[in-house]
Amino acid sequence: MPDVHELVNDLVLKLKRRRIEGSHACAKLTAELLRQVISQQRVPHTNQAAALIDAVKSVGEKLISANSVELAVGNIVSRVLHIIREEDVSLTSSALEGLGFGSDDEETLADREEQHLGASPAVAAAAARSALRAPSLHTLLEGIPDSATVPHPSSSGGDSEGRSRSDKSLRTRRLKHAVIEAINELISDIDTCCEQISELAVEHIHQNEVILTLGRSRTVKEFLCAAKEKNRSYRVFVAEGAPRYQGHVLAKELVAKGLEATVITDSAVFAMISRVNMVIVGAHAIMANGGIMAPVGLNMVALAAQKHAVPFVVVAGSHKMCPLYPHNPEVLLNEMRSPSELLDFGEFSDCMDFGSRNGAPLLHVINPAFDYVPPNLVSLFITETGGYNPSYMYRLIADYYSAHDVIVQQRRSGSGI
C-alpha cells in the first residue's frame, strides 16, 4: 500500500503546477486521497471522530494552499469533515438506543432487579443503584452498557476489561468503515454527476430552440447531447471563448454527435442574443449566495441574456457548490494566466523595451481566467438532484457542509478580482 504522505505530496505538487484539468478531476482525486488518509489513520479509543477530523484538516490545508482558486478541493475537504461528524453522531445515537434511551419502553427498577435474581445481595443493591442513577457521559459515548459497570457474579474483572476494550475497538472500526463507505458514495456521485444531470436535459430543451453557450464544458456537452439523443432538434451557438478558444473544440464535438453548431466570436454575443431561446453554461464554482465563478466572458453573456430576457441556465455537479461567499477573505475569485495566450512576444518585442522607464515595459498584458456572475443574472441551476433557483442554493449547500468545517479554507492576502 503506498505511503499516504507520498500521495499527499504528489497531489499537492500537481495542484501547484496546474497539472489537473478541471474541477471534476480535482474533486475526485481529493476524495480518493482523503479516503486513503482515513483508511491509514490510527485513532485512539476515545475521541475517534476528533482524530479523523484533525487528520483530514491537516491534509486539506496543504491541498487548498497549493491551489486556492480551485475551490472544488476545499469543497471536498469540507464535505468529508461533514461526513465524519454525521457518522459519529449516527453511531452515538445508535449506542444510546442500545442503552434504552429514546425508546418508548423504559426499564423500571423492578425489571433491573429481576435481571439480577440469584445474585448476591451486594450485587442486587448495586444494580438497583445503577437503575436510579443516570450513566456517565463517558459511558454513553464509549457505548458501554450500564450493566458493564456492575460486576456480574459469573464474570471476573479481567473479562469485563477485555469486553470494554473490545467494544472500543469495534466502535473505532465501525466509525472508519462508515466514513469510508460514505466517501465511496461521494466519489460515485462525482463520477456520475454529468450523466444524472444529462437525464434532465429533455425537460429543459425543446424542439427547434436555439441554445447559446461559451467555451467548453463537459457537463454542457453531455447535457446537449442527451437532448439530441431524445430526438430534440435544435441549434447551438458556441462563443469561441478567447483566448484559449475552447469553443472551437466544443463545436467540433457537438457536430460529431450530429448537432448543428455555429461558432461566433465573443464580441458577437450581444448581436446574436436576440435569436437565442436559452443560454446554457457550466461553472467553475457555485458560491453560497447563488453567484458563480465561471470562464472569463460569461458575465458579458449573462448581462446580454438579462437585457433580452433570455433564461441563463447553469449546469454543474454538487461538488462545485462552495459554502463560502464571494466577499469572504478566503476566496480568490480569479487568477491571471500567461500573457503568451494573448500575444506572440516575438511580434511585440518592440513594444517591450526594457531599456526605457527604468527597465519597465511599456506594454502590459492582463489575462484573467474567470468571471464572477452574480445571482441576479442566473435564472436556474441544474444539478444531479434537480433544478433550483439561485435563492435556494444556500439551503442546498447547508445539507452538504457543517459551519465548523469552513475554517479549513486558507486566508489569502493576495489580490483577487
Coordinates of C-alpha atoms in Angstrom, one line a residue:
M1 CA 0.0 0.0 0.0
P2 CA 1.5 3.4 -1.0
D3 CA 2.5 5.7 1.9
V4 CA -0.1 8.4 2.5
H5 CA 2.5 11.2 2.8
E6 CA 3.8 10.4 -0.6
L7 CA 0.3 10.6 -2.0
V8 CA -0.4 13.9 -0.3
N9 CA 2.9 15.4 -1.6
D10 CA 2.2 14.1 -5.1
L11 CA -1.3 15.7 -5.3
V12 CA 0.0 19.0 -3.7
L13 CA 2.6 19.2 -6.5
K14 CA 0.1 18.5 -9.2
L15 CA -2.2 21.2 -7.8
K16 CA 0.7 23.7 -7.6
R17 CA 1.8 23.1 -11.2
R18 CA -1.8 23.1 -12.5
R19 CA -1.4 19.6 -13.9
I20 CA -5.0 18.6 -13.2
E21 CA -7.5 19.7 -15.8
G22 CA -11.0 20.6 -14.4
S23 CA -12.8 20.8 -11.1
H24 CA -14.3 17.3 -11.7
A25 CA -10.8 15.7 -11.7
C26 CA -9.6 17.8 -8.7
A27 CA -12.7 16.8 -6.7
K28 CA -12.4 13.1 -7.4
L29 CA -8.6 13.0 -6.7
T30 CA -9.1 14.9 -3.4
A31 CA -11.9 12.5 -2.3
E32 CA -9.8 9.4 -3.1
L33 CA -6.8 10.8 -1.2
L34 CA -8.8 11.6 1.9
R35 CA -10.3 8.1 1.8
Q36 CA -6.8 6.8 1.9
V37 CA -5.8 9.1 4.7
I38 CA -8.8 7.9 6.8
S39 CA -8.1 4.3 6.0
Q40 CA -4.5 4.5 7.2
Q41 CA -5.1 6.8 10.1
R42 CA -4.6 5.3 13.6
V43 CA -7.2 6.6 16.0
P44 CA -7.4 6.4 19.8
H45 CA -10.2 4.6 21.7
T46 CA -11.6 7.9 22.7
N47 CA -12.5 10.9 20.5
Q48 CA -12.1 8.9 17.3
A49 CA -14.0 11.5 15.3
A50 CA -11.8 14.3 16.5
A51 CA -8.7 12.4 15.5
L52 CA -10.1 11.8 12.0
I53 CA -11.1 15.4 11.7
D54 CA -7.7 16.7 12.7
A55 CA -6.0 14.3 10.1
V56 CA -8.3 15.5 7.3
K57 CA -7.9 19.1 8.2
S58 CA -4.1 18.8 8.2
V59 CA -4.1 17.3 4.7
G60 CA -6.9 19.6 3.5
E61 CA -5.0 22.8 4.4
K62 CA -2.0 21.6 2.3
L63 CA -4.2 20.9 -0.7
I64 CA -6.1 24.2 -0.5
S65 CA -3.0 26.3 -0.1
A66 CA -1.5 24.5 -3.2
N67 CA -4.2 25.9 -5.4
S68 CA -6.6 28.3 -3.7
V69 CA -8.5 29.2 -6.9
E70 CA -9.6 25.5 -7.3
L71 CA -12.5 25.7 -4.9
A72 CA -13.6 22.1 -5.6
V73 CA -10.7 20.9 -3.5
G74 CA -11.8 22.8 -0.4
N75 CA -15.4 21.7 -1.1
I76 CA -14.5 18.0 -0.9
V77 CA -12.4 18.5 2.2
S78 CA -15.3 20.2 4.0
R79 CA -17.7 17.6 2.8
V80 CA -15.5 14.8 4.2
L81 CA -15.3 16.6 7.5
H82 CA -19.1 16.9 7.5
I83 CA -19.4 13.1 6.7
I84 CA -17.2 12.3 9.8
R85 CA -19.4 14.4 12.1
E86 CA -22.6 12.9 10.7
E87 CA -21.4 9.3 11.0
D88 CA -20.1 9.9 14.5
V89 CA -23.5 11.3 15.6
S90 CA -25.2 8.4 13.9
L91 CA -23.1 5.8 15.8
T92 CA -23.5 7.7 19.1
S93 CA -27.3 7.7 18.6
S94 CA -27.3 4.0 17.9
A95 CA -25.3 3.4 21.1
L96 CA -27.8 5.4 23.1
E97 CA -30.7 3.5 21.6
G98 CA -28.9 0.3 22.6
L99 CA -28.8 1.6 26.1
G100 CA -32.6 2.1 26.1
F101 CA -32.6 5.9 25.6
G102 CA -35.1 7.2 23.1
S103 CA -37.3 4.1 23.3
D104 CA -40.9 4.1 24.5
D105 CA -40.4 1.2 26.9
E106 CA -38.2 2.4 29.8
E107 CA -36.9 -0.3 32.2
T108 CA -38.3 0.1 35.7
L109 CA -36.3 -0.6 38.9
A110 CA -38.2 -3.9 39.3
D111 CA -37.1 -5.0 35.8
R112 CA -33.5 -4.4 36.6
E113 CA -33.8 -6.3 39.9
E114 CA -35.3 -9.3 38.0
Q115 CA -32.3 -9.4 35.7
H116 CA -30.1 -9.9 38.8
L117 CA -32.1 -12.6 40.6
G118 CA -29.8 -15.2 42.0
A119 CA -27.0 -12.7 42.5
S120 CA -25.7 -11.8 45.9
P121 CA -27.4 -9.1 47.9
A122 CA -24.5 -6.7 47.3
V123 CA -24.8 -7.1 43.5
A124 CA -28.5 -6.7 43.6
A125 CA -28.1 -3.5 45.6
A126 CA -25.5 -2.2 43.1
A127 CA -27.9 -3.0 40.3
A128 CA -30.7 -1.1 42.0
R129 CA -28.5 2.0 42.5
S130 CA -27.4 1.8 38.8
A131 CA -31.0 1.9 37.7
L132 CA -31.7 5.0 39.7
R133 CA -28.5 6.8 38.6
A134 CA -28.0 8.2 35.0
P135 CA -25.0 6.7 33.3
S136 CA -21.9 9.0 32.9
L137 CA -21.2 10.9 29.7
H138 CA -18.0 8.7 29.3
T139 CA -20.2 5.6 29.5
L140 CA -22.6 6.9 26.9
L141 CA -20.0 8.0 24.4
E142 CA -18.0 4.8 24.6
G143 CA -21.1 2.7 24.1
I144 CA -20.6 0.7 27.3
P145 CA -23.9 -0.6 28.7
D146 CA -24.8 0.2 32.3
S147 CA -24.6 -3.5 33.2
A148 CA -20.8 -3.4 32.4
T149 CA -20.3 -1.1 35.4
V150 CA -21.8 -3.6 37.8
P151 CA -19.8 -6.8 38.4
H152 CA -21.7 -9.9 37.4
P153 CA -21.2 -12.8 39.7
S154 CA -20.1 -15.1 36.8
S155 CA -17.6 -12.6 35.4
S156 CA -14.1 -11.7 36.6
G157 CA -12.6 -8.2 36.5
G158 CA -10.3 -9.3 33.7
D159 CA -13.2 -10.4 31.5
S160 CA -15.0 -7.1 32.0
E161 CA -11.9 -5.1 31.0
G162 CA -11.5 -7.3 27.9
R163 CA -15.0 -6.7 26.8
S164 CA -14.6 -3.0 27.3
R165 CA -11.5 -2.9 25.1
S166 CA -13.3 -5.0 22.5
D167 CA -16.3 -2.6 22.5
K168 CA -14.0 0.4 22.0
S169 CA -12.1 -1.3 19.1
L170 CA -15.3 -2.3 17.5
R171 CA -16.7 1.2 17.6
T172 CA -13.5 2.6 16.1
R173 CA -13.7 0.2 13.2
R174 CA -17.4 1.0 12.7
L175 CA -16.7 4.7 12.5
K176 CA -13.9 4.4 10.0
H177 CA -15.9 1.9 7.9
A178 CA -19.0 4.1 7.9
V179 CA -16.9 7.2 6.9
I180 CA -15.1 5.3 4.1
E181 CA -18.4 3.9 2.8
A182 CA -19.8 7.5 2.7
I183 CA -16.7 8.8 0.8
N184 CA -17.2 5.9 -1.7
E185 CA -20.7 7.2 -2.3
L186 CA -19.3 10.7 -2.7
I187 CA -16.8 9.5 -5.3
S188 CA -19.5 7.6 -7.1
D189 CA -21.7 10.8 -7.2
I190 CA -18.8 12.8 -8.7
D191 CA -18.3 10.1 -11.4
T192 CA -21.9 10.0 -12.4
C193 CA -23.0 13.6 -11.9
C194 CA -22.8 14.5 -15.6
E195 CA -24.9 11.5 -16.5
Q196 CA -27.5 12.3 -13.9
I197 CA -27.7 16.0 -15.0
S198 CA -28.0 14.9 -18.6
E199 CA -31.1 12.9 -17.8
L200 CA -32.9 16.3 -17.1
A201 CA -32.0 17.7 -20.5
V202 CA -35.2 16.7 -22.2
E203 CA -37.2 18.6 -19.6
H204 CA -35.4 21.9 -20.5
I205 CA -34.5 21.8 -24.2
H206 CA -37.4 21.8 -26.6
Q207 CA -37.9 21.3 -30.3
N208 CA -36.4 23.9 -32.7
E209 CA -34.8 26.0 -30.0
V210 CA -31.6 28.0 -30.3
I211 CA -29.1 27.5 -27.4
L212 CA -26.1 29.7 -26.7
T213 CA -23.0 28.6 -24.7
L214 CA -19.5 29.8 -24.3
G215 CA -16.2 27.9 -24.2
R216 CA -16.1 24.2 -23.4
S217 CA -17.8 22.4 -20.6
R218 CA -18.0 18.7 -20.3
T219 CA -21.3 18.9 -18.4
V220 CA -22.8 21.2 -21.0
K221 CA -21.7 18.9 -23.9
E222 CA -23.3 15.8 -22.3
F223 CA -26.4 17.8 -21.5
L224 CA -26.8 19.0 -25.1
C225 CA -26.0 15.6 -26.5
A226 CA -28.6 13.9 -24.2
A227 CA -31.3 16.1 -25.6
K228 CA -30.2 15.2 -29.1
E229 CA -30.5 11.5 -28.2
K230 CA -34.1 12.1 -27.2
N231 CA -34.8 13.3 -30.8
R232 CA -34.8 17.0 -29.9
S233 CA -33.9 19.1 -33.0
Y234 CA -32.2 22.4 -32.1
R235 CA -29.2 24.6 -32.9
V236 CA -26.3 25.7 -30.8
F237 CA -24.4 29.0 -31.0
V238 CA -21.0 28.5 -29.5
A239 CA -19.0 31.6 -28.4
E240 CA -15.4 30.7 -29.0
G241 CA -14.1 31.6 -25.5
A242 CA -10.9 33.6 -26.3
P243 CA -8.1 33.5 -25.7
R244 CA -8.0 29.7 -25.2
Y245 CA -10.7 29.1 -27.9
Q246 CA -12.2 26.1 -26.2
G247 CA -15.4 26.9 -28.0
H248 CA -13.8 25.6 -31.2
V249 CA -13.3 22.2 -29.6
L250 CA -16.8 22.0 -28.2
A251 CA -18.3 22.9 -31.6
K252 CA -16.4 20.0 -33.3
E253 CA -17.5 17.6 -30.5
L254 CA -21.2 18.7 -31.0
V255 CA -21.0 18.3 -34.8
A256 CA -19.5 14.8 -34.3
K257 CA -22.6 13.9 -32.3
G258 CA -24.9 15.2 -35.1
L259 CA -25.8 18.6 -33.6
E260 CA -26.0 21.7 -35.7
A261 CA -23.4 24.2 -34.2
T262 CA -22.4 27.7 -35.2
V263 CA -19.2 29.3 -33.9
I264 CA -19.4 33.1 -33.1
T265 CA -16.9 35.5 -31.7
D266 CA -17.2 36.5 -28.0
S267 CA -17.8 40.1 -29.1
A268 CA -20.8 39.0 -31.2
V269 CA -22.8 37.7 -28.2
F270 CA -24.9 40.9 -27.8
A271 CA -25.6 40.9 -31.6
M272 CA -26.8 37.3 -31.6
I273 CA -28.6 37.0 -28.3
S274 CA -31.9 38.2 -29.7
R275 CA -32.1 35.0 -31.8
V276 CA -31.5 32.7 -28.7
N277 CA -34.1 30.9 -26.6
M278 CA -31.8 29.9 -23.8
V279 CA -28.2 30.2 -22.5
I280 CA -26.7 27.0 -21.0
V281 CA -23.3 27.2 -19.4
G282 CA -21.1 25.4 -16.9
A283 CA -19.5 26.8 -13.8
H284 CA -16.1 26.7 -12.1
A285 CA -17.8 27.1 -8.7
I286 CA -21.2 27.9 -7.3
M287 CA -21.0 30.3 -4.3
A288 CA -23.2 30.2 -1.3
N289 CA -25.2 33.3 -2.4
G290 CA -26.1 31.7 -5.8
G291 CA -23.4 33.5 -7.8
I292 CA -20.9 31.6 -9.9
M293 CA -17.2 31.6 -10.8
A294 CA -17.2 30.9 -14.5
P295 CA -14.8 31.2 -17.5
V296 CA -14.0 34.7 -18.4
G297 CA -16.6 36.3 -20.7
L298 CA -19.6 34.7 -19.1
N299 CA -20.6 37.8 -17.2
M300 CA -21.0 39.6 -20.5
V301 CA -23.2 36.7 -21.8
A302 CA -25.3 36.9 -18.6
L303 CA -25.8 40.6 -19.0
A304 CA -26.8 40.2 -22.6
A305 CA -29.3 37.4 -21.6
Q306 CA -30.8 39.6 -18.9
K307 CA -31.1 42.5 -21.3
H308 CA -33.1 40.4 -23.8
A309 CA -35.0 38.3 -21.2
V310 CA -33.3 35.1 -22.2
P311 CA -33.0 32.4 -19.5
F312 CA -29.5 31.9 -18.2
V313 CA -29.1 28.3 -17.0
V314 CA -26.1 26.9 -15.2
V315 CA -25.5 23.1 -15.2
A316 CA -23.0 21.8 -12.6
G317 CA -22.4 18.9 -10.2
S318 CA -22.9 19.3 -6.4
H319 CA -19.2 19.0 -5.8
K320 CA -18.9 22.6 -7.2
M321 CA -21.2 24.0 -4.6
C322 CA -19.0 26.1 -2.3
P323 CA -20.0 27.0 1.3
L324 CA -18.2 30.4 1.0
Y325 CA -19.5 33.7 -0.2
P326 CA -17.6 35.9 -2.7
H327 CA -16.8 38.5 -0.1
N328 CA -15.1 36.0 2.2
P329 CA -11.4 36.8 2.5
E330 CA -10.6 33.1 1.9
V331 CA -12.0 33.3 -1.6
L332 CA -9.7 34.1 -4.5
L333 CA -12.1 34.9 -7.3
N334 CA -9.6 35.0 -10.1
E335 CA -6.2 34.1 -11.3
M336 CA -4.0 35.6 -14.1
R337 CA -2.9 33.3 -16.9
S338 CA 0.2 33.6 -19.0
P339 CA 0.2 36.6 -21.4
S340 CA 1.5 34.3 -24.1
E341 CA -2.0 33.1 -24.6
L342 CA -2.8 36.6 -25.9
L343 CA 0.3 37.8 -27.6
D344 CA 3.3 36.4 -29.5
F345 CA 6.2 38.2 -27.8
G346 CA 8.3 37.9 -30.9
E347 CA 6.0 40.1 -32.8
F348 CA 5.5 42.6 -30.0
S349 CA 9.2 42.7 -28.8
D350 CA 9.5 46.3 -30.0
C351 CA 6.7 47.3 -27.5
M352 CA 8.6 45.8 -24.6
D353 CA 11.6 48.0 -24.4
F354 CA 13.1 47.1 -21.1
G355 CA 15.7 49.8 -21.6
S356 CA 13.2 52.6 -21.0
R357 CA 11.4 53.8 -17.9
N358 CA 13.9 52.2 -15.5
G359 CA 13.6 48.8 -17.2
A360 CA 9.8 48.6 -17.0
P361 CA 8.0 47.5 -20.2
L362 CA 5.6 49.9 -22.0
L363 CA 3.2 47.1 -22.9
H364 CA 1.3 45.2 -20.3
V365 CA -0.9 42.1 -20.7
I366 CA -3.7 41.1 -18.4
N367 CA -5.2 37.7 -18.9
P368 CA -7.8 36.8 -16.2
A369 CA -9.2 33.2 -16.2
F370 CA -12.6 33.7 -14.6
D371 CA -15.6 36.0 -14.3
Y372 CA -17.9 36.3 -11.3
V373 CA -21.6 36.2 -12.3
P374 CA -23.9 37.5 -9.5
P375 CA -27.0 35.5 -8.6
N376 CA -29.5 38.1 -10.0
L377 CA -28.2 37.2 -13.5
V378 CA -28.8 33.4 -13.1
S379 CA -32.2 32.0 -13.9
L380 CA -31.8 28.4 -12.9
F381 CA -29.3 25.9 -11.5
I382 CA -29.5 22.3 -12.7
T383 CA -27.6 19.7 -10.6
E384 CA -27.8 16.0 -10.4
T385 CA -30.6 16.3 -7.8
G386 CA -32.8 18.7 -9.9
G387 CA -33.3 22.3 -10.8
Y388 CA -33.1 25.1 -8.2
N389 CA -33.5 28.9 -8.1
P390 CA -30.3 30.9 -7.0
S391 CA -32.1 31.9 -3.8
Y392 CA -32.4 28.3 -2.8
M393 CA -28.7 27.4 -3.2
Y394 CA -27.6 28.4 0.3
R395 CA -30.2 25.9 1.8
L396 CA -29.0 23.2 -0.6
I397 CA -25.3 23.9 0.3
A398 CA -26.2 23.7 4.0
D399 CA -27.1 20.0 3.5
Y400 CA -23.5 19.2 2.4
Y401 CA -21.4 21.2 4.8
S402 CA -21.0 21.9 8.5
A403 CA -20.3 25.5 9.6
H404 CA -17.5 24.2 11.8
D405 CA -15.5 23.0 8.7
V406 CA -15.4 26.1 6.5
I407 CA -12.3 27.2 8.5
V408 CA -10.1 24.8 6.5
Q409 CA -10.2 27.4 3.7
Q410 CA -6.9 29.3 3.8
R411 CA -6.9 33.1 4.2
R412 CA -5.0 34.8 1.4
S413 CA -3.5 38.3 1.4
G414 CA -3.1 38.3 -2.3
S415 CA -5.3 40.4 -4.6
G416 CA -8.4 38.9 -6.2
I417 CA -10.9 40.2 -8.6

